[in-house]
PDB file of C-alpha atoms and ligand atoms in Angstrom:
ATOM      1  CA  UNK A   1     -58.902   2.340 -48.834  1.00 71.00           C
ATOM      2  CA  UNK A   2     -56.424   5.186 -49.302  1.00 84.00           C
ATOM      3  CA  UNK A   3     -53.738   5.384 -46.626  1.00 89.00           C
ATOM      4  CA  UNK A   4     -52.855   8.577 -44.830  1.00 94.00           C
ATOM      5  CA  UNK A   5     -49.629  10.096 -46.171  1.00 94.00           C
ATOM      6  CA  UNK A   6     -46.622  10.338 -43.908  1.00 94.00           C
ATOM      7  CA  UNK A   7     -45.215  13.879 -44.068  1.00 91.00           C
ATOM      8  CA  UNK A   8     -41.415  14.274 -43.903  1.00 90.00           C
ATOM      9  CA  UNK A   9     -40.323  14.965 -40.309  1.00 92.00           C
ATOM     10  CA  UNK A  10     -39.587  13.289 -37.033  1.00 94.00           C
ATOM     11  CA  UNK A  11     -40.841   9.772 -36.371  1.00 96.00           C
ATOM     12  CA  UNK A  12     -40.378   7.511 -33.354  1.00 97.00           C
ATOM     13  CA  UNK A  13     -39.540   3.856 -33.858  1.00 97.00           C
ATOM     14  CA  UNK A  14     -41.361   2.095 -31.051  1.00 95.00           C
ATOM     15  CA  UNK A  15     -38.654  -0.484 -30.406  1.00 92.00           C
ATOM     16  CA  UNK A  16     -35.919  -0.964 -27.821  1.00 87.00           C
ATOM     17  CA  UNK A  17     -33.941  -3.280 -30.115  1.00 85.00           C
ATOM     18  CA  UNK A  18     -31.002  -1.251 -31.556  1.00 85.00           C
ATOM     19  CA  UNK A  19     -30.562  -3.632 -34.541  1.00 80.00           C
ATOM     20  CA  UNK A  20     -34.185  -3.257 -35.551  1.00 83.00           C
ATOM     21  CA  UNK A  21     -34.057   0.541 -35.080  1.00 89.00           C
ATOM     22  CA  UNK A  22     -30.970   0.843 -37.318  1.00 86.00           C
ATOM     23  CA  UNK A  23     -32.536  -1.300 -40.059  1.00 82.00           C
ATOM     24  CA  UNK A  24     -35.800   0.689 -40.025  1.00 89.00           C
ATOM     25  CA  UNK A  25     -33.991   4.062 -39.896  1.00 89.00           C
ATOM     26  CA  UNK A  26     -32.011   3.112 -43.032  1.00 85.00           C
ATOM     27  CA  UNK A  27     -35.203   2.180 -44.859  1.00 85.00           C
ATOM     28  CA  UNK A  28     -36.919   5.475 -43.975  1.00 90.00           C
ATOM     29  CA  UNK A  29     -34.020   7.888 -44.539  1.00 87.00           C
ATOM     30  CA  UNK A  30     -34.538   8.226 -48.322  1.00 89.00           C
ATOM     31  CA  UNK A  31     -38.092   9.413 -47.593  1.00 92.00           C
ATOM     32  CA  UNK A  32     -37.060  12.429 -45.520  1.00 91.00           C
ATOM     33  CA  UNK A  33     -37.856  10.899 -42.135  1.00 93.00           C
ATOM     34  CA  UNK A  34     -35.746  11.806 -39.124  1.00 92.00           C
ATOM     35  CA  UNK A  35     -35.835   8.856 -36.797  1.00 94.00           C
ATOM     36  CA  UNK A  36     -35.614   8.633 -33.004  1.00 95.00           C
ATOM     37  CA  UNK A  37     -36.136   5.428 -31.029  1.00 95.00           C
ATOM     38  CA  UNK A  38     -38.379   4.730 -28.033  1.00 95.00           C
ATOM     39  CA  UNK A  39     -35.232   3.583 -26.229  1.00 92.00           C
ATOM     40  CA  UNK A  40     -33.468   6.930 -26.833  1.00 93.00           C
ATOM     41  CA  UNK A  41     -36.536   8.795 -25.539  1.00 95.00           C
ATOM     42  CA  UNK A  42     -36.638   6.590 -22.437  1.00 95.00           C
ATOM     43  CA  UNK A  43     -40.203   5.448 -23.160  1.00 94.00           C
ATOM     44  CA  UNK A  44     -41.394   2.370 -21.245  1.00 91.00           C
ATOM     45  CA  UNK A  45     -41.880  -0.915 -23.133  1.00 92.00           C
ATOM     46  CA  UNK A  46     -45.583  -1.814 -23.159  1.00 95.00           C
ATOM     47  CA  UNK A  47     -46.696  -5.367 -22.433  1.00 95.00           C
ATOM     48  CA  UNK A  48     -47.504  -7.253 -25.654  1.00 94.00           C
ATOM     49  CA  UNK A  49     -50.888  -8.652 -24.648  1.00 96.00           C
ATOM     50  CA  UNK A  50     -52.370  -9.051 -28.158  1.00 97.00           C
ATOM     51  CA  UNK A  51     -53.180 -12.371 -29.784  1.00 97.00           C
ATOM     52  CA  UNK A  52     -52.263 -11.242 -33.317  1.00 98.00           C
ATOM     53  CA  UNK A  53     -49.183  -9.585 -34.817  1.00 98.00           C
ATOM     54  CA  UNK A  54     -51.325  -6.551 -35.721  1.00 98.00           C
ATOM     55  CA  UNK A  55     -52.623  -6.132 -32.157  1.00 98.00           C
ATOM     56  CA  UNK A  56     -49.119  -6.259 -30.714  1.00 98.00           C
ATOM     57  CA  UNK A  57     -47.674  -3.893 -33.347  1.00 98.00           C
ATOM     58  CA  UNK A  58     -50.530  -1.428 -32.623  1.00 98.00           C
ATOM     59  CA  UNK A  59     -49.985  -1.667 -28.838  1.00 98.00           C
ATOM     60  CA  UNK A  60     -46.308  -0.724 -29.364  1.00 97.00           C
ATOM     61  CA  UNK A  61     -47.009   2.027 -31.936  1.00 98.00           C
ATOM     62  CA  UNK A  62     -49.763   3.608 -29.800  1.00 98.00           C
ATOM     63  CA  UNK A  63     -47.517   3.580 -26.723  1.00 97.00           C
ATOM     64  CA  UNK A  64     -44.781   5.235 -28.823  1.00 97.00           C
ATOM     65  CA  UNK A  65     -46.998   8.051 -30.071  1.00 97.00           C
ATOM     66  CA  UNK A  66     -48.559   8.584 -26.625  1.00 97.00           C
ATOM     67  CA  UNK A  67     -45.161   8.911 -24.973  1.00 95.00           C
ATOM     68  CA  UNK A  68     -43.611  11.171 -27.607  1.00 96.00           C
ATOM     69  CA  UNK A  69     -46.369  13.140 -29.339  1.00 97.00           C
ATOM     70  CA  UNK A  70     -44.817  12.020 -32.648  1.00 97.00           C
ATOM     71  CA  UNK A  71     -45.997   9.583 -35.321  1.00 97.00           C
ATOM     72  CA  UNK A  72     -44.760   6.145 -34.229  1.00 97.00           C
ATOM     73  CA  UNK A  73     -43.853   3.006 -36.161  1.00 98.00           C
ATOM     74  CA  UNK A  74     -43.691  -0.457 -34.583  1.00 97.00           C
ATOM     75  CA  UNK A  75     -43.310  -3.977 -35.881  1.00 95.00           C
ATOM     76  CA  UNK A  76     -44.155  -7.419 -34.630  1.00 96.00           C
ATOM     77  CA  UNK A  77     -42.969 -10.611 -36.253  1.00 96.00           C
ATOM     78  CA  UNK A  78     -42.720 -14.344 -35.856  1.00 96.00           C
ATOM     79  CA  UNK A  79     -42.662 -17.814 -37.338  1.00 98.00           C
ATOM     80  CA  UNK A  80     -45.949 -19.544 -38.230  1.00 98.00           C
ATOM     81  CA  UNK A  81     -45.927 -23.311 -38.889  1.00 98.00           C
ATOM     82  CA  UNK A  82     -48.874 -24.661 -40.894  1.00 98.00           C
ATOM     83  CA  UNK A  83     -48.996 -28.112 -39.217  1.00 98.00           C
ATOM     84  CA  UNK A  84     -48.936 -26.418 -35.783  1.00 98.00           C
ATOM     85  CA  UNK A  85     -51.927 -24.214 -36.643  1.00 98.00           C
ATOM     86  CA  UNK A  86     -49.738 -21.126 -36.967  1.00 98.00           C
ATOM     87  CA  UNK A  87     -47.679 -21.667 -33.775  1.00 98.00           C
ATOM     88  CA  UNK A  88     -45.421 -20.332 -32.390  1.00 97.00           C
ATOM     89  CA  UNK A  89     -46.828 -17.170 -34.090  1.00 98.00           C
ATOM     90  CA  UNK A  90     -47.073 -14.214 -31.700  1.00 97.00           C
ATOM     91  CA  UNK A  91     -45.310 -16.378 -29.078  1.00 96.00           C
ATOM     92  CA  UNK A  92     -42.221 -16.943 -31.276  1.00 95.00           C
ATOM     93  CA  UNK A  93     -39.849 -15.118 -28.921  1.00 91.00           C
ATOM     94  CA  UNK A  94     -41.480 -16.711 -25.838  1.00 92.00           C
ATOM     95  CA  UNK A  95     -40.683 -20.224 -27.116  1.00 94.00           C
ATOM     96  CA  UNK A  96     -36.999 -19.284 -26.786  1.00 91.00           C
ATOM     97  CA  UNK A  97     -37.308 -18.073 -23.210  1.00 87.00           C
ATOM     98  CA  UNK A  98     -34.891 -20.200 -21.197  1.00 73.00           C
ATOM     99  CA  UNK A  99     -35.818 -20.871 -17.599  1.00 66.00           C
ATOM    100  CA  UNK A 100     -33.368 -20.277 -14.768  1.00 51.00           C
ATOM    101  CA  UNK A 101     -32.537 -23.979 -14.324  1.00 54.00           C
ATOM    102  CA  UNK A 102     -31.748 -24.256 -18.053  1.00 58.00           C
ATOM    103  CA  UNK A 103     -29.012 -21.647 -17.778  1.00 57.00           C
ATOM    104  CA  UNK A 104     -31.345 -18.682 -18.341  1.00 57.00           C
ATOM    105  CA  UNK A 105     -32.932 -16.261 -18.054  1.00 63.00           C
ATOM    106  CA  UNK A 106     -32.288 -15.345 -21.648  1.00 74.00           C
ATOM    107  CA  UNK A 107     -33.193 -16.574 -25.096  1.00 82.00           C
ATOM    108  CA  UNK A 108     -32.107 -19.958 -26.378  1.00 89.00           C
ATOM    109  CA  UNK A 109     -32.846 -20.213 -30.095  1.00 90.00           C
ATOM    110  CA  UNK A 110     -31.505 -23.736 -30.423  1.00 92.00           C
ATOM    111  CA  UNK A 111     -33.980 -24.864 -27.785  1.00 92.00           C
ATOM    112  CA  UNK A 112     -36.797 -22.983 -29.540  1.00 95.00           C
ATOM    113  CA  UNK A 113     -36.002 -24.576 -32.924  1.00 96.00           C
ATOM    114  CA  UNK A 114     -35.857 -27.977 -31.191  1.00 96.00           C
ATOM    115  CA  UNK A 115     -39.270 -27.393 -29.648  1.00 96.00           C
ATOM    116  CA  UNK A 116     -40.811 -26.681 -33.069  1.00 98.00           C
ATOM    117  CA  UNK A 117     -39.089 -29.745 -34.530  1.00 98.00           C
ATOM    118  CA  UNK A 118     -40.246 -31.918 -31.612  1.00 97.00           C
ATOM    119  CA  UNK A 119     -43.867 -30.915 -32.145  1.00 97.00           C
ATOM    120  CA  UNK A 120     -43.591 -31.634 -35.887  1.00 97.00           C
ATOM    121  CA  UNK A 121     -41.960 -35.018 -35.195  1.00 96.00           C
ATOM    122  CA  UNK A 122     -44.918 -35.964 -32.966  1.00 97.00           C
ATOM    123  CA  UNK A 123     -47.071 -35.759 -36.110  1.00 96.00           C
ATOM    124  CA  UNK A 124     -45.021 -38.396 -37.961  1.00 95.00           C
ATOM    125  CA  UNK A 125     -42.453 -38.355 -40.766  1.00 93.00           C
ATOM    126  CA  UNK A 126     -44.891 -37.280 -43.510  1.00 96.00           C
ATOM    127  CA  UNK A 127     -46.149 -34.154 -41.773  1.00 97.00           C
ATOM    128  CA  UNK A 128     -46.454 -30.902 -43.734  1.00 98.00           C
ATOM    129  CA  UNK A 129     -43.308 -28.813 -43.045  1.00 98.00           C
ATOM    130  CA  UNK A 130     -44.618 -25.579 -44.623  1.00 98.00           C
ATOM    131  CA  UNK A 131     -44.099 -22.398 -42.620  1.00 98.00           C
ATOM    132  CA  UNK A 132     -43.849 -18.653 -43.089  1.00 98.00           C
ATOM    133  CA  UNK A 133     -42.298 -15.715 -41.322  1.00 98.00           C
ATOM    134  CA  UNK A 134     -44.774 -12.882 -40.784  1.00 98.00           C
ATOM    135  CA  UNK A 135     -44.057  -9.223 -40.116  1.00 97.00           C
ATOM    136  CA  UNK A 136     -46.691  -6.623 -39.306  1.00 98.00           C
ATOM    137  CA  UNK A 137     -45.897  -2.909 -39.250  1.00 98.00           C
ATOM    138  CA  UNK A 138     -48.162  -0.437 -37.473  1.00 98.00           C
ATOM    139  CA  UNK A 139     -48.072   3.349 -37.815  1.00 98.00           C
ATOM    140  CA  UNK A 140     -49.881   5.412 -35.177  1.00 98.00           C
ATOM    141  CA  UNK A 141     -50.556   9.161 -35.307  1.00 98.00           C
ATOM    142  CA  UNK A 142     -51.080  11.369 -32.217  1.00 97.00           C
ATOM    143  CA  UNK A 143     -54.732  11.995 -33.252  1.00 97.00           C
ATOM    144  CA  UNK A 144     -55.542   8.273 -32.955  1.00 97.00           C
ATOM    145  CA  UNK A 145     -55.314   7.352 -36.654  1.00 97.00           C
ATOM    146  CA  UNK A 146     -53.397   4.154 -37.479  1.00 98.00           C
ATOM    147  CA  UNK A 147     -52.344   2.096 -40.491  1.00 97.00           C
ATOM    148  CA  UNK A 148     -51.258  -1.568 -40.561  1.00 98.00           C
ATOM    149  CA  UNK A 149     -49.172  -3.382 -43.218  1.00 98.00           C
ATOM    150  CA  UNK A 150     -48.572  -7.142 -43.287  1.00 98.00           C
ATOM    151  CA  UNK A 151     -45.715  -8.964 -45.000  1.00 98.00           C
ATOM    152  CA  UNK A 152     -44.670 -12.592 -45.200  1.00 98.00           C
ATOM    153  CA  UNK A 153     -42.155 -14.974 -46.728  1.00 98.00           C
ATOM    154  CA  UNK A 154     -43.195 -18.585 -47.318  1.00 98.00           C
ATOM    155  CA  UNK A 155     -40.969 -21.632 -47.093  1.00 98.00           C
ATOM    156  CA  UNK A 156     -40.424 -24.880 -45.209  1.00 98.00           C
ATOM    157  CA  UNK A 157     -38.608 -26.059 -42.095  1.00 98.00           C
ATOM    158  CA  UNK A 158     -35.520 -28.239 -42.295  1.00 98.00           C
ATOM    159  CA  UNK A 159     -33.690 -30.232 -39.611  1.00 97.00           C
ATOM    160  CA  UNK A 160     -30.937 -30.109 -38.336  1.00 97.00           C
ATOM    161  CA  UNK A 161     -30.303 -26.330 -38.284  1.00 97.00           C
ATOM    162  CA  UNK A 162     -27.823 -25.056 -40.909  1.00 98.00           C
ATOM    163  CA  UNK A 163     -25.806 -21.831 -41.180  1.00 97.00           C
ATOM    164  CA  UNK A 164     -24.401 -19.179 -38.891  1.00 95.00           C
ATOM    165  CA  UNK A 165     -25.775 -15.945 -40.392  1.00 94.00           C
ATOM    166  CA  UNK A 166     -28.952 -14.163 -39.332  1.00 87.00           C
ATOM    167  CA  UNK A 167     -30.712 -14.728 -36.024  1.00 89.00           C
ATOM    168  CA  UNK A 168     -33.611 -16.487 -34.322  1.00 91.00           C
ATOM    169  CA  UNK A 169     -35.111 -19.332 -36.357  1.00 95.00           C
ATOM    170  CA  UNK A 170     -33.093 -18.563 -39.527  1.00 95.00           C
ATOM    171  CA  UNK A 171     -31.069 -21.849 -39.438  1.00 97.00           C
ATOM    172  CA  UNK A 172     -34.195 -24.024 -39.928  1.00 98.00           C
ATOM    173  CA  UNK A 173     -36.097 -21.876 -42.449  1.00 98.00           C
ATOM    174  CA  UNK A 174     -35.670 -22.474 -46.195  1.00 98.00           C
ATOM    175  CA  UNK A 175     -37.558 -19.860 -48.252  1.00 98.00           C
ATOM    176  CA  UNK A 176     -39.487 -21.097 -51.293  1.00 98.00           C
ATOM    177  CA  UNK A 177     -37.373 -21.153 -54.463  1.00 98.00           C
ATOM    178  CA  UNK A 178     -34.143 -21.618 -52.462  1.00 98.00           C
ATOM    179  CA  UNK A 179     -32.231 -24.649 -51.153  1.00 98.00           C
ATOM    180  CA  UNK A 180     -30.300 -22.818 -48.443  1.00 98.00           C
ATOM    181  CA  UNK A 181     -31.611 -21.686 -45.059  1.00 98.00           C
ATOM    182  CA  UNK A 182     -31.937 -17.991 -44.129  1.00 97.00           C
ATOM    183  CA  UNK A 183     -28.813 -18.506 -41.982  1.00 96.00           C
ATOM    184  CA  UNK A 184     -26.842 -19.632 -45.075  1.00 98.00           C
ATOM    185  CA  UNK A 185     -28.056 -16.816 -47.344  1.00 97.00           C
ATOM    186  CA  UNK A 186     -26.134 -13.533 -47.563  1.00 95.00           C
ATOM    187  CA  UNK A 187     -27.937 -11.025 -45.256  1.00 90.00           C
ATOM    188  CA  UNK A 188     -28.439  -8.494 -48.093  1.00 90.00           C
ATOM    189  CA  UNK A 189     -30.166 -11.175 -50.128  1.00 94.00           C
ATOM    190  CA  UNK A 190     -32.273 -12.244 -47.127  1.00 93.00           C
ATOM    191  CA  UNK A 191     -33.299  -8.621 -46.477  1.00 89.00           C
ATOM    192  CA  UNK A 192     -34.476  -8.306 -50.085  1.00 93.00           C
ATOM    193  CA  UNK A 193     -36.906 -11.242 -49.843  1.00 96.00           C
ATOM    194  CA  UNK A 194     -37.857 -11.263 -46.162  1.00 95.00           C
ATOM    195  CA  UNK A 195     -41.225 -10.784 -44.485  1.00 96.00           C
ATOM    196  CA  UNK A 196     -39.926  -7.404 -43.206  1.00 93.00           C
ATOM    197  CA  UNK A 197     -38.996  -6.308 -46.765  1.00 93.00           C
ATOM    198  CA  UNK A 198     -42.482  -7.310 -47.953  1.00 96.00           C
ATOM    199  CA  UNK A 199     -44.208  -5.317 -45.185  1.00 97.00           C
ATOM    200  CA  UNK A 200     -41.950  -2.286 -45.748  1.00 95.00           C
ATOM    201  CA  UNK A 201     -42.557  -2.319 -49.515  1.00 95.00           C
ATOM    202  CA  UNK A 202     -46.305  -2.139 -48.776  1.00 97.00           C
ATOM    203  CA  UNK A 203     -45.852   0.664 -46.229  1.00 97.00           C
ATOM    204  CA  UNK A 204     -43.627   2.729 -48.501  1.00 94.00           C
ATOM    205  CA  UNK A 205     -45.970   2.322 -51.481  1.00 95.00           C
ATOM    206  CA  UNK A 206     -48.933   3.391 -49.326  1.00 96.00           C
ATOM    207  CA  UNK A 207     -47.697   6.325 -47.257  1.00 95.00           C
ATOM    208  CA  UNK A 208     -44.964   8.082 -49.300  1.00 92.00           C
TER     209      UNK A 208
HETATM  210  P1  IMP B   1     -40.427  -9.477 -32.258  1.00 91.53           P
HETATM  211  O1  IMP B   1     -41.056  -9.066 -33.537  1.00 91.53           O
HETATM  212  O2  IMP B   1     -39.282  -8.595 -31.868  1.00 91.53           O
HETATM  213  O3  IMP B   1     -41.436  -9.727 -31.177  1.00 91.53           O
HETATM  214  O4  IMP B   1     -39.689 -10.869 -32.508  1.00 91.53           O
HETATM  215  C1  IMP B   1     -40.331 -12.065 -32.788  1.00 91.53           C
HETATM  216  C2  IMP B   1     -39.378 -13.220 -32.911  1.00 91.53           C
HETATM  217  O5  IMP B   1     -39.589 -13.797 -34.202  1.00 91.53           O
HETATM  218  C3  IMP B   1     -37.906 -12.862 -32.898  1.00 91.53           C
HETATM  219  O6  IMP B   1     -37.396 -12.866 -31.613  1.00 91.53           O
HETATM  220  C4  IMP B   1     -37.300 -13.984 -33.747  1.00 91.53           C
HETATM  221  O7  IMP B   1     -37.023 -15.098 -33.011  1.00 91.53           O
HETATM  222  C5  IMP B   1     -38.402 -14.341 -34.699  1.00 91.53           C
HETATM  223  N1  IMP B   1     -38.098 -13.761 -36.000  1.00 91.53           N
HETATM  224  C6  IMP B   1     -38.639 -12.652 -36.534  1.00 91.53           C
HETATM  225  N2  IMP B   1     -38.085 -12.381 -37.725  1.00 91.53           N
HETATM  226  C7  IMP B   1     -37.156 -13.345 -37.919  1.00 91.53           C
HETATM  227  C8  IMP B   1     -36.229 -13.596 -38.972  1.00 91.53           C
HETATM  228  O8  IMP B   1     -36.114 -12.872 -39.968  1.00 91.53           O
HETATM  229  N3  IMP B   1     -35.443 -14.681 -38.808  1.00 91.53           N
HETATM  230  C9  IMP B   1     -35.496 -15.489 -37.733  1.00 91.53           C
HETATM  231  N4  IMP B   1     -36.321 -15.300 -36.729  1.00 91.53           N
HETATM  232  C10 IMP B   1     -37.159 -14.237 -36.819  1.00 91.53           C
END
């Protein structure tokens, strides 16, 4: 199916995460897009009630276009572990949610990585440690049209965590063809091979 073209102009990034907004704005600038974020426009953050990355990305993109009248771009991402039937998946960030008595509220990535490792350990020493990061991008137009692009990077999980670069589950993820974790790989190199890069390459090829 042929994708709808994205005409140069103003686009809203349906995210309240300044790091994500900056990264996406840089990727879109060469294509004549002027970017504004949902945070800057004061748009409310919708509840992510979907059960797939695509559903959640579409919820965010549709809320962005509804609140701004502009074309909106949103992403949703996470870690999927084969032996855990794709978990934590869309609940990747939730697995890091620290409860009040654990020093939270807030996100504790070490705890989240430990939870994944604990569930793998329950399956014995020979369990399959394959995993992938997934990133889904959704574009929504004010007239109701939408486009979805899915990217991924495959690898395996290592333990204990290694490296101080990156964020989230990077210290336990070793991409295929590499021996270092995402948290030990130079960020520019990670950005070139990541699930987000894969999804963006597909979006750019389709809509520009
Ligand atoms: P969301 O897409 O903002 O909902 O984030 C999903 C969660 O997936 C993040 O909070 C991270 O923990 C995790 N995640 C997504 N991409 C990466 C990555 O490149 N490295 C490590 N963790 C990631």
